[in-house]
Short mmCIF file of C-alpha atoms in Angstrom, two decimals:
data_model
loop_
_atom_site.label_atom_id
_atom_site.label_comp_id
_atom_site.label_asym_id
_atom_site.label_seq_id
_atom_site.Cartn_x
_atom_site.Cartn_y
_atom_site.Cartn_z
CA UNK P 1 151.61 -37.79 -36.51
CA UNK P 2 149.27 -39.75 -33.96
CA UNK P 3 151.04 -43.12 -33.82
CA UNK P 4 154.82 -41.16 -33.57
CA UNK P 5 152.77 -39.59 -30.10
CA UNK P 6 151.75 -42.89 -29.26
CA UNK P 7 155.12 -44.44 -29.24
CA UNK P 8 156.25 -41.38 -28.02
CA UNK P 9 153.84 -41.63 -25.26
CA UNK P 10 154.42 -45.88 -24.87
CA UNK P 11 158.34 -45.46 -24.84
CA UNK P 12 157.94 -42.85 -21.93
CA UNK P 13 155.63 -45.62 -20.15
CA UNK P 14 158.29 -48.27 -21.30
CA UNK P 15 161.19 -45.94 -19.57
CA UNK P 16 158.94 -45.20 -16.36
CA UNK P 17 158.00 -48.91 -15.79
CA UNK P 18 161.96 -49.62 -16.39
CA UNK P 19 162.89 -47.08 -13.70
CA UNK P 20 160.28 -48.61 -11.12
CA UNK P 21 161.88 -52.61 -11.72
CA UNK P 22 165.80 -51.09 -11.55
CA UNK P 23 164.63 -49.02 -8.06
CA UNK P 24 162.95 -52.14 -6.91
CA UNK P 25 165.42 -54.46 -7.55
CA UNK P 26 167.86 -52.12 -6.01
CA UNK P 27 166.07 -52.29 -2.85
CA UNK P 28 165.96 -56.05 -3.06
CA UNK P 29 169.42 -56.65 -3.21
CA UNK P 30 169.88 -54.37 -0.43
CA UNK P 31 167.21 -56.02 1.58
CA UNK P 32 169.54 -59.38 1.01
CA UNK P 33 172.57 -58.30 2.09
CA UNK P 34 170.40 -56.65 5.28
CA UNK P 35 168.85 -59.71 6.08
CA UNK P 36 171.78 -61.53 5.92
CA UNK P 37 173.74 -59.36 8.09
CA UNK P 38 170.86 -59.95 10.61
CA UNK P 39 171.05 -63.74 10.52
CA UNK P 40 174.67 -63.13 11.05
CA UNK P 41 178.50 -63.03 9.67
CA UNK P 42 179.21 -66.36 10.81
CA UNK P 43 175.97 -67.78 9.11
CA UNK P 44 176.68 -66.66 5.97
CA UNK P 45 175.61 -70.21 4.20
CA UNK P 46 172.49 -70.10 5.59
CA UNK P 47 171.92 -66.83 4.49
CA UNK P 48 172.94 -67.91 1.21
CA UNK P 49 170.21 -70.82 1.40
CA UNK P 50 167.44 -68.24 2.62
CA UNK P 51 168.25 -66.38 -0.86
CA UNK P 52 168.00 -70.25 -3.05
CA UNK P 53 164.87 -71.08 -0.89
CA UNK P 54 162.79 -67.27 -2.40
CA UNK J 1 142.50 -71.38 -15.35
CA UNK J 2 141.86 -74.63 -15.16
CA UNK J 3 137.92 -75.02 -12.64
CA UNK J 4 139.02 -75.04 -9.36
CA UNK J 5 137.98 -77.05 -7.02
CA UNK J 6 135.40 -75.94 -4.71
CA UNK J 7 135.43 -77.53 -1.03
CA UNK J 8 132.66 -77.90 0.98
CA UNK J 9 133.61 -78.70 4.52
CA UNK J 10 132.51 -75.68 6.83
CA UNK J 11 128.58 -74.41 8.05
CA UNK J 12 130.43 -71.11 8.32
CA UNK J 13 132.38 -68.26 7.14
CA UNK J 14 136.37 -68.42 6.84
CA UNK J 15 138.50 -66.49 9.07
CA UNK J 16 142.21 -67.63 7.57
CA UNK J 17 143.68 -70.06 5.28
CA UNK J 18 147.71 -70.74 5.53
CA UNK J 19 149.10 -73.61 3.23
CA UNK J 20 151.83 -75.38 4.63
CA UNK J 21 155.80 -75.07 3.83
CA UNK J 22 155.65 -78.34 0.58
CA UNK J 23 152.35 -76.98 -0.29
CA UNK J 24 150.57 -80.04 -0.49
CA UNK J 25 148.39 -79.21 2.69
CA UNK J 26 145.60 -76.16 3.32
CA UNK J 27 144.46 -75.38 6.74
CA UNK J 28 141.11 -73.45 7.17
CA UNK J 29 139.60 -72.00 10.53
CA UNK J 30 135.94 -70.54 10.44
CA UNK J 31 133.63 -69.17 12.78
CA UNK J 32 131.48 -73.07 12.76
CA UNK J 33 134.52 -73.36 15.10
CA UNK J 34 136.03 -76.28 13.20
CA UNK J 35 139.61 -76.48 11.50
CA UNK J 36 139.83 -78.42 8.20
CA UNK J 37 142.92 -79.86 6.33
CA UNK J 38 142.86 -80.72 2.59
CA UNK J 39 144.93 -81.87 0.31
CA UNK J 40 145.82 -78.88 -2.11
CA UNK J 41 146.10 -81.11 -5.67
CA UNK J 42 142.55 -81.70 -5.04
CA UNK J 43 140.44 -80.27 -2.23
CA UNK J 44 139.66 -83.36 -1.19
CA UNK J 45 139.53 -82.90 2.90
CA UNK J 46 142.06 -85.15 4.79
CA UNK J 47 140.73 -84.60 8.49
CA UNK J 48 139.44 -82.03 10.87
CA UNK J 49 140.64 -80.46 14.19
CA UNK J 50 137.90 -81.03 16.64
CA UNK J 51 137.87 -79.13 20.06
CA UNK J 52 137.46 -75.50 19.97
CA UNK J 53 134.15 -74.23 21.57
CA UNK J 54 133.90 -70.84 19.32
CA UNK J 55 134.72 -69.20 16.13
CA UNK J 56 138.33 -70.49 15.20
CA UNK J 57 139.77 -66.79 14.24
CA UNK J 58 143.41 -67.83 13.20
CA UNK J 59 145.72 -70.75 12.76
CA UNK J 60 149.35 -71.49 11.76
CA UNK J 61 151.34 -74.39 11.26
CA UNK J 62 155.10 -74.62 11.44
CA UNK J 63 157.38 -74.67 8.61
CA UNK J 64 157.81 -78.47 9.23
CA UNK J 65 153.71 -79.65 8.88
CA UNK J 66 154.18 -80.94 12.32
CA UNK J 67 152.21 -78.16 14.81
CA UNK J 68 149.30 -76.62 13.98
CA UNK J 69 148.37 -73.69 16.59
CA UNK J 70 144.74 -72.21 16.21
CA UNK J 71 143.20 -68.95 17.99
CA UNK J 72 139.43 -68.98 18.92
CA UNK J 73 136.36 -66.98 20.26
CA UNK J 74 136.43 -69.62 23.13
CA UNK J 75 139.38 -67.21 24.88
CA UNK J 76 141.86 -70.67 23.52
CA UNK J 77 144.83 -71.10 22.00
CA UNK J 78 145.08 -75.15 20.81
CA UNK J 79 148.62 -76.30 19.58
CA UNK J 80 147.57 -79.96 17.45
CA UNK J 81 149.67 -82.47 15.82
CA UNK J 82 149.19 -81.83 12.26
CA UNK J 83 149.85 -85.35 11.53
CA UNK J 84 147.38 -86.98 14.01
CA UNK J 85 144.83 -84.35 14.34
CA UNK J 86 145.23 -84.62 18.38
CA UNK J 87 145.00 -81.34 20.29
CA UNK J 88 148.05 -81.40 22.28
CA UNK J 89 148.11 -78.15 24.59
CA UNK J 90 145.44 -75.44 25.41
CA UNK J 91 146.50 -72.08 26.85
CA UNK J 92 143.72 -70.17 28.49
CA UNK J 93 142.92 -66.43 27.99
CA UNK J 94 140.65 -63.39 29.68
CA UNK J 95 139.66 -63.00 26.08
CA UNK J 96 139.45 -64.27 22.57
CA UNK J 97 142.25 -65.13 20.20
CA UNK J 98 142.11 -62.88 17.03
CA UNK J 99 145.80 -63.46 15.62
CA UNK J 100 148.56 -66.30 16.18
CA UNK J 101 152.29 -66.69 13.87
CA UNK J 102 154.87 -68.91 13.98
CA UNK J 103 158.31 -67.72 13.70
CA UNK J 104 160.54 -68.73 11.02
CA UNK J 105 162.53 -71.03 13.21
CA UNK J 106 159.15 -72.55 14.71
CA UNK J 107 160.13 -71.81 18.45
CA UNK J 108 157.68 -69.00 19.18
CA UNK J 109 154.30 -67.61 19.01
CA UNK J 110 152.61 -64.76 18.91
CA UNK J 111 149.22 -64.45 19.65
CA UNK J 112 146.77 -61.34 19.96
CA UNK J 113 144.03 -61.10 22.71
CA UNK J 114 141.23 -59.19 22.04
CA UNK J 115 140.37 -56.19 24.28
CA UNK J 116 137.20 -56.80 26.11
CA UNK J 117 134.85 -56.34 29.37
CA UNK J 118 138.03 -54.56 31.34
CA UNK J 119 140.94 -56.74 29.99
CA UNK J 120 143.58 -54.88 27.38
CA UNK J 121 144.51 -55.97 24.38
CA UNK J 122 147.40 -58.05 24.63
CA UNK J 123 150.36 -59.51 22.44
CA UNK J 124 152.03 -62.75 24.22
CA UNK J 125 154.98 -64.48 22.86
CA UNK J 126 155.03 -68.72 23.82
CA UNK J 127 158.33 -69.81 23.65
CA UNK J 128 157.13 -73.47 22.12
CA UNK J 129 158.53 -77.02 23.62
CA UNK J 130 159.19 -79.12 21.01
CA UNK J 131 160.86 -81.68 23.10
CA UNK J 132 158.74 -85.07 23.28
CA UNK J 133 155.09 -85.48 21.88
CA UNK J 134 154.32 -81.47 22.22
CA UNK J 135 152.32 -81.72 25.22
CA UNK J 136 154.38 -80.16 27.71
CA UNK J 137 154.20 -76.63 27.44
CA UNK J 138 154.56 -73.81 29.93
CA UNK J 139 151.21 -72.33 30.71
CA UNK J 140 152.96 -68.62 30.71
CA UNK J 141 154.29 -66.80 27.49
CA UNK J 142 158.23 -65.60 27.97
CA UNK J 143 156.60 -61.74 27.58
CA UNK J 144 154.02 -60.26 27.11
CA UNK J 145 152.64 -56.85 26.48
CA UNK J 146 150.19 -54.16 25.63
CA UNK J 147 150.30 -51.86 22.76
CA UNK J 148 149.50 -48.33 23.75
CA UNK J 149 146.19 -46.51 21.46
CA UNK J 150 144.65 -49.14 18.65
CA UNK J 151 144.25 -52.48 19.39
CA UNK J 152 146.07 -54.77 17.36
CA UNK J 153 144.57 -56.66 14.88
CA UNK J 154 147.33 -59.21 12.87
CA UNK J 155 150.69 -59.79 14.20
CA UNK J 156 153.72 -61.67 13.08
CA UNK J 157 157.54 -62.25 13.73
CA UNK J 158 159.87 -60.31 10.69
CA UNK J 159 163.53 -61.35 10.30
CA UNK J 160 164.79 -58.31 12.43
CA UNK J 161 164.94 -60.74 16.09
CA UNK J 162 163.53 -59.33 18.94
CA UNK J 163 160.79 -57.70 16.97
CA UNK J 164 157.01 -58.07 16.77
CA UNK J 165 155.40 -56.84 13.91
CA UNK J 166 151.20 -55.56 14.21
CA UNK J 167 149.03 -54.30 11.90
CA UNK J 168 145.79 -51.80 13.80
CA UNK J 169 142.35 -51.04 14.04
CA UNK J 170 143.52 -47.65 13.25
CA UNK J 171 145.40 -48.20 10.42
CA UNK J 172 148.96 -48.11 11.86
CA UNK J 173 151.57 -50.54 11.54
CA UNK J 174 154.35 -50.78 14.33
CA UNK J 175 157.42 -52.56 15.51
CA UNK J 176 156.83 -53.95 19.00
CA UNK J 177 160.08 -54.97 21.42
CA UNK J 178 158.93 -58.39 21.59
CA UNK J 179 160.40 -58.51 25.27
CA UNK J 180 159.85 -54.91 26.89
CA UNK J 181 156.83 -54.30 24.68
CA UNK J 182 158.33 -50.45 23.49
CA UNK J 183 156.83 -49.48 20.10
CA UNK J 184 159.98 -48.86 18.31
CA UNK J 185 158.91 -47.73 15.26
CA UNK J 186 155.33 -47.49 13.81
CA UNK J 187 153.48 -45.74 10.70
CA UNK J 188 150.63 -43.98 12.06
CA UNK J 189 149.25 -43.65 8.40
CA UNK J 190 149.98 -46.77 7.21
CA UNK J 191 146.29 -46.97 6.55
CA UNK J 192 143.08 -45.11 7.24
CA UNK J 193 140.95 -47.72 8.27
CA UNK J 194 141.65 -51.24 10.17
CA UNK J 195 144.46 -53.47 9.02
CA UNK J 196 142.49 -56.63 8.19
CA UNK J 197 145.71 -58.53 7.24
CA UNK J 198 149.43 -58.97 6.92
CA UNK J 199 151.58 -61.47 4.82
CA UNK J 200 155.29 -61.38 5.08
CA UNK J 201 157.47 -62.14 1.92
CA UNK J 202 159.44 -65.29 2.27
CA UNK J 203 162.98 -63.98 3.39
CA UNK J 204 160.46 -61.66 5.94
CA UNK J 205 162.03 -58.73 4.63
CA UNK J 206 158.74 -56.46 3.40
CA UNK J 207 154.97 -56.87 3.83
CA UNK J 208 151.59 -56.75 2.33
CA UNK J 209 148.40 -55.45 4.45
CA UNK J 210 145.20 -55.06 3.56
CA UNK J 211 142.33 -52.72 4.91
CA UNK J 212 138.75 -51.77 5.19
CA UNK J 213 140.22 -48.44 3.57
CA UNK J 214 140.20 -50.39 0.36
CA UNK J 215 144.06 -50.38 -0.16
CA UNK J 216 146.26 -53.27 -0.06
CA UNK J 217 150.10 -51.91 0.70
CA UNK J 218 153.50 -53.48 0.47
CA UNK J 219 155.50 -51.83 3.23
CA UNK J 220 159.87 -52.36 4.27
CA UNK J 221 159.65 -54.63 6.98
CA UNK J 222 162.36 -52.53 8.76
CA UNK J 223 161.48 -49.40 7.70
CA UNK J 224 157.88 -49.33 7.93
CA UNK J 225 158.11 -47.07 4.99
CA UNK J 226 155.18 -47.80 2.21
CA UNK J 227 156.88 -49.25 -0.82
CA UNK J 228 153.72 -49.48 -3.13
CA UNK J 229 149.87 -48.82 -2.87
CA UNK J 230 147.28 -51.10 -4.28
CA UNK J 231 144.11 -49.46 -4.79
CA UNK J 232 140.19 -50.63 -5.21
CA UNK J 233 136.53 -50.07 -4.80
CA UNK J 234 136.14 -52.68 -1.83
CA UNK J 235 136.79 -52.83 1.59
CA UNK J 236 139.80 -55.53 1.58
CA UNK J 237 140.01 -58.36 3.81
CA UNK J 238 142.73 -60.28 2.69
CA UNK J 239 146.01 -60.00 0.60
CA UNK J 240 148.67 -62.58 -0.61
CA UNK J 241 152.52 -62.04 -2.45
CA UNK J 242 152.27 -64.42 -5.31
CA UNK J 243 155.74 -66.26 -5.23
CA UNK J 244 158.24 -65.92 -8.14
CA UNK J 245 155.73 -64.10 -10.27
CA UNK J 246 155.21 -60.28 -9.36
CA UNK J 247 151.73 -60.10 -8.25
CA UNK J 248 149.81 -59.86 -5.21
CA UNK J 249 146.05 -61.18 -5.11
CA UNK J 250 143.82 -58.99 -2.85
CA UNK J 251 140.14 -60.01 -1.99
CA UNK J 252 137.37 -58.31 -0.38
CA UNK J 253 133.62 -56.83 -0.96
CA UNK J 254 130.85 -55.17 0.54
CA UNK J 255 128.75 -56.69 2.53
CA UNK J 256 125.43 -58.33 1.41
CA UNK J 257 123.43 -55.62 3.30
CA UNK J 258 125.20 -53.04 1.32
CA UNK J 259 125.54 -54.01 -1.85
CA UNK J 260 122.58 -53.00 -4.02
CA UNK J 261 123.65 -49.15 -1.77
CA UNK J 262 126.62 -49.80 -3.62
CA UNK J 263 128.18 -50.80 -7.47
CA UNK J 264 127.28 -53.67 -9.04
CA UNK J 265 130.99 -54.77 -9.12
CA UNK J 266 130.92 -54.98 -5.78
CA UNK J 267 128.51 -58.35 -5.30
CA UNK J 268 131.34 -60.13 -7.48
CA UNK J 269 133.48 -61.02 -5.04
CA UNK J 270 136.41 -61.36 -7.44
CA UNK J 271 140.35 -62.20 -6.31
CA UNK J 272 142.49 -59.38 -7.78
CA UNK J 273 145.68 -59.52 -9.40
CA UNK J 274 147.68 -56.59 -9.48
CA UNK J 275 151.23 -56.33 -10.64
CA UNK J 276 153.41 -55.45 -7.55
CA UNK J 277 155.97 -53.20 -8.96
CA UNK J 278 153.76 -51.20 -11.09
CA UNK J 279 150.53 -51.13 -9.58
CA UNK J 280 148.03 -51.85 -12.12
CA UNK J 281 145.32 -54.31 -12.16
CA UNK J 282 146.04 -57.50 -14.30
CA UNK J 283 143.45 -59.19 -13.41
CA UNK J 284 140.21 -61.23 -12.06
CA UNK J 285 139.01 -64.29 -10.48
CA UNK J 286 135.64 -64.52 -9.59
CA UNK J 287 134.16 -67.26 -7.40
CA UNK J 288 132.56 -66.87 -4.18
CA UNK J 289 129.13 -65.20 -3.35
CA UNK J 290 130.06 -63.78 -0.64
CA UNK J 291 133.23 -61.21 0.34
CA UNK J 292 136.53 -62.22 0.52
CA UNK J 293 137.92 -63.27 4.15
CA UNK J 294 141.09 -65.21 3.60
CA UNK J 295 143.72 -65.63 0.78
CA UNK J 296 146.91 -67.97 0.72
CA UNK J 297 149.40 -68.45 -2.37
CA UNK J 298 150.31 -71.49 -2.42
CA UNK J 299 154.37 -71.52 -1.69
CA UNK J 300 155.47 -72.43 -4.82
CA UNK J 301 153.65 -69.95 -7.13
CA UNK J 302 151.79 -72.74 -8.98
CA UNK J 303 147.82 -71.58 -7.03
CA UNK J 304 146.00 -69.75 -4.33
CA UNK J 305 143.23 -71.02 -2.14
CA UNK J 306 140.44 -68.43 -0.97
CA UNK J 307 137.93 -68.48 2.06
CA UNK J 308 135.01 -66.89 1.84
CA UNK J 309 131.71 -65.62 3.95
CA UNK J 310 129.89 -67.85 1.83
CA UNK J 311 131.67 -70.87 3.81
CA UNK J 312 133.95 -72.05 0.91
CA UNK J 313 136.85 -72.56 0.10
CA UNK J 314 137.81 -72.41 -3.44
CA UNK J 315 141.49 -73.89 -4.28
CA UNK J 316 142.57 -72.88 -7.96
CA UNK J 317 145.77 -73.72 -9.88
CA UNK J 318 147.29 -71.91 -12.73
CA UNK J 319 147.18 -72.95 -16.21
CA UNK J 320 150.67 -72.63 -18.62
CA UNK J 321 148.85 -69.14 -19.79
CA UNK J 322 149.38 -67.17 -15.95
CA UNK J 323 153.15 -68.54 -15.97
CA UNK J 324 153.79 -67.37 -19.80
CA UNK J 325 152.14 -63.91 -19.20
CA UNK J 326 154.24 -60.95 -19.22
CA UNK J 327 151.90 -57.98 -19.21
CA UNK J 328 154.46 -55.68 -18.72
CA UNK J 329 157.65 -57.44 -20.85
CA UNK J 330 159.96 -59.35 -20.25
CA UNK J 331 161.91 -57.73 -17.25
CA UNK J 332 163.68 -59.91 -14.15
CA UNK J 333 162.40 -58.62 -10.94
CA UNK J 334 163.68 -59.63 -7.65
CA UNK J 335 161.63 -61.69 -5.19
#
């Protein structure tokens, strides 16, 4: 029973962490678009370089 | 972790450390008025930049490892040739220079001068003349402003053009219009005490701050929203983002006189590793005999350097286990 509870807790924790990672990655993706936009649409190649450098 | 290189070469506490873009060089500023440059792979000293007549509070190196800029308690900001060690230009101010930073394109320098004896704290932006040998610089800044309210302690150029990012004594972080000096946006409660360090992500879209309020925080550069908080039990002097790995590196500690009245743990003077996304501590590295004043991450993510109140610079090289470790499973985290 304890083991079942433990695995249940860790499943919750894993789900929580997955949510945090998904939120972060979604925010980073939005950010990268905004950075590319700020650098200028005409300068898209440099925007790409920017991402590669990371 | 491989034994670290401990370098002697400063007689007083370290104030700021920076790697160059390639990561082969480490620049260190100290209260002993000397600036040193070291090889990062073995901790050997390559040279010194001598000329300041007071504590050197701050430094930055451009992305081409061509120019070094330093700020000192002697009220001077100096421009140096990285390669020859020669001082190329000296800017003089009424008060000490507390923070300097290059723009991403190396064309501008932002600096903070201290508020003291009838002089307001000021933020100045200089356009750097990169033509010729670097000795022909304009003594006048292209803009200058005085932040009202709490004085600025740290500054940087975010990715948004025309704006200056600042951290303040009150714990505030703010964005200023570089030309008009208007405060465009602020987060008054970013921290509850002095902001001691501010380091940007590689694309300058988010940043990490450390504070005497014992926390480090990750903020969105555009909105100044706090994204993550890393809560420790000691005042923090510096915080660095680990490239390629989802960690932040935190350093600080109580002054020696306070150690006896606080927990023993605070006397260990460790670099703390926290998971950037989960806000959980993942490890510690001991090393210094006094508080850590400054931490810089190797730009390739192969190690880091820390500078202490003890006058030592420690260069740490990660071993394979650091790169293999996935304490939270196999998840892809965008940098």
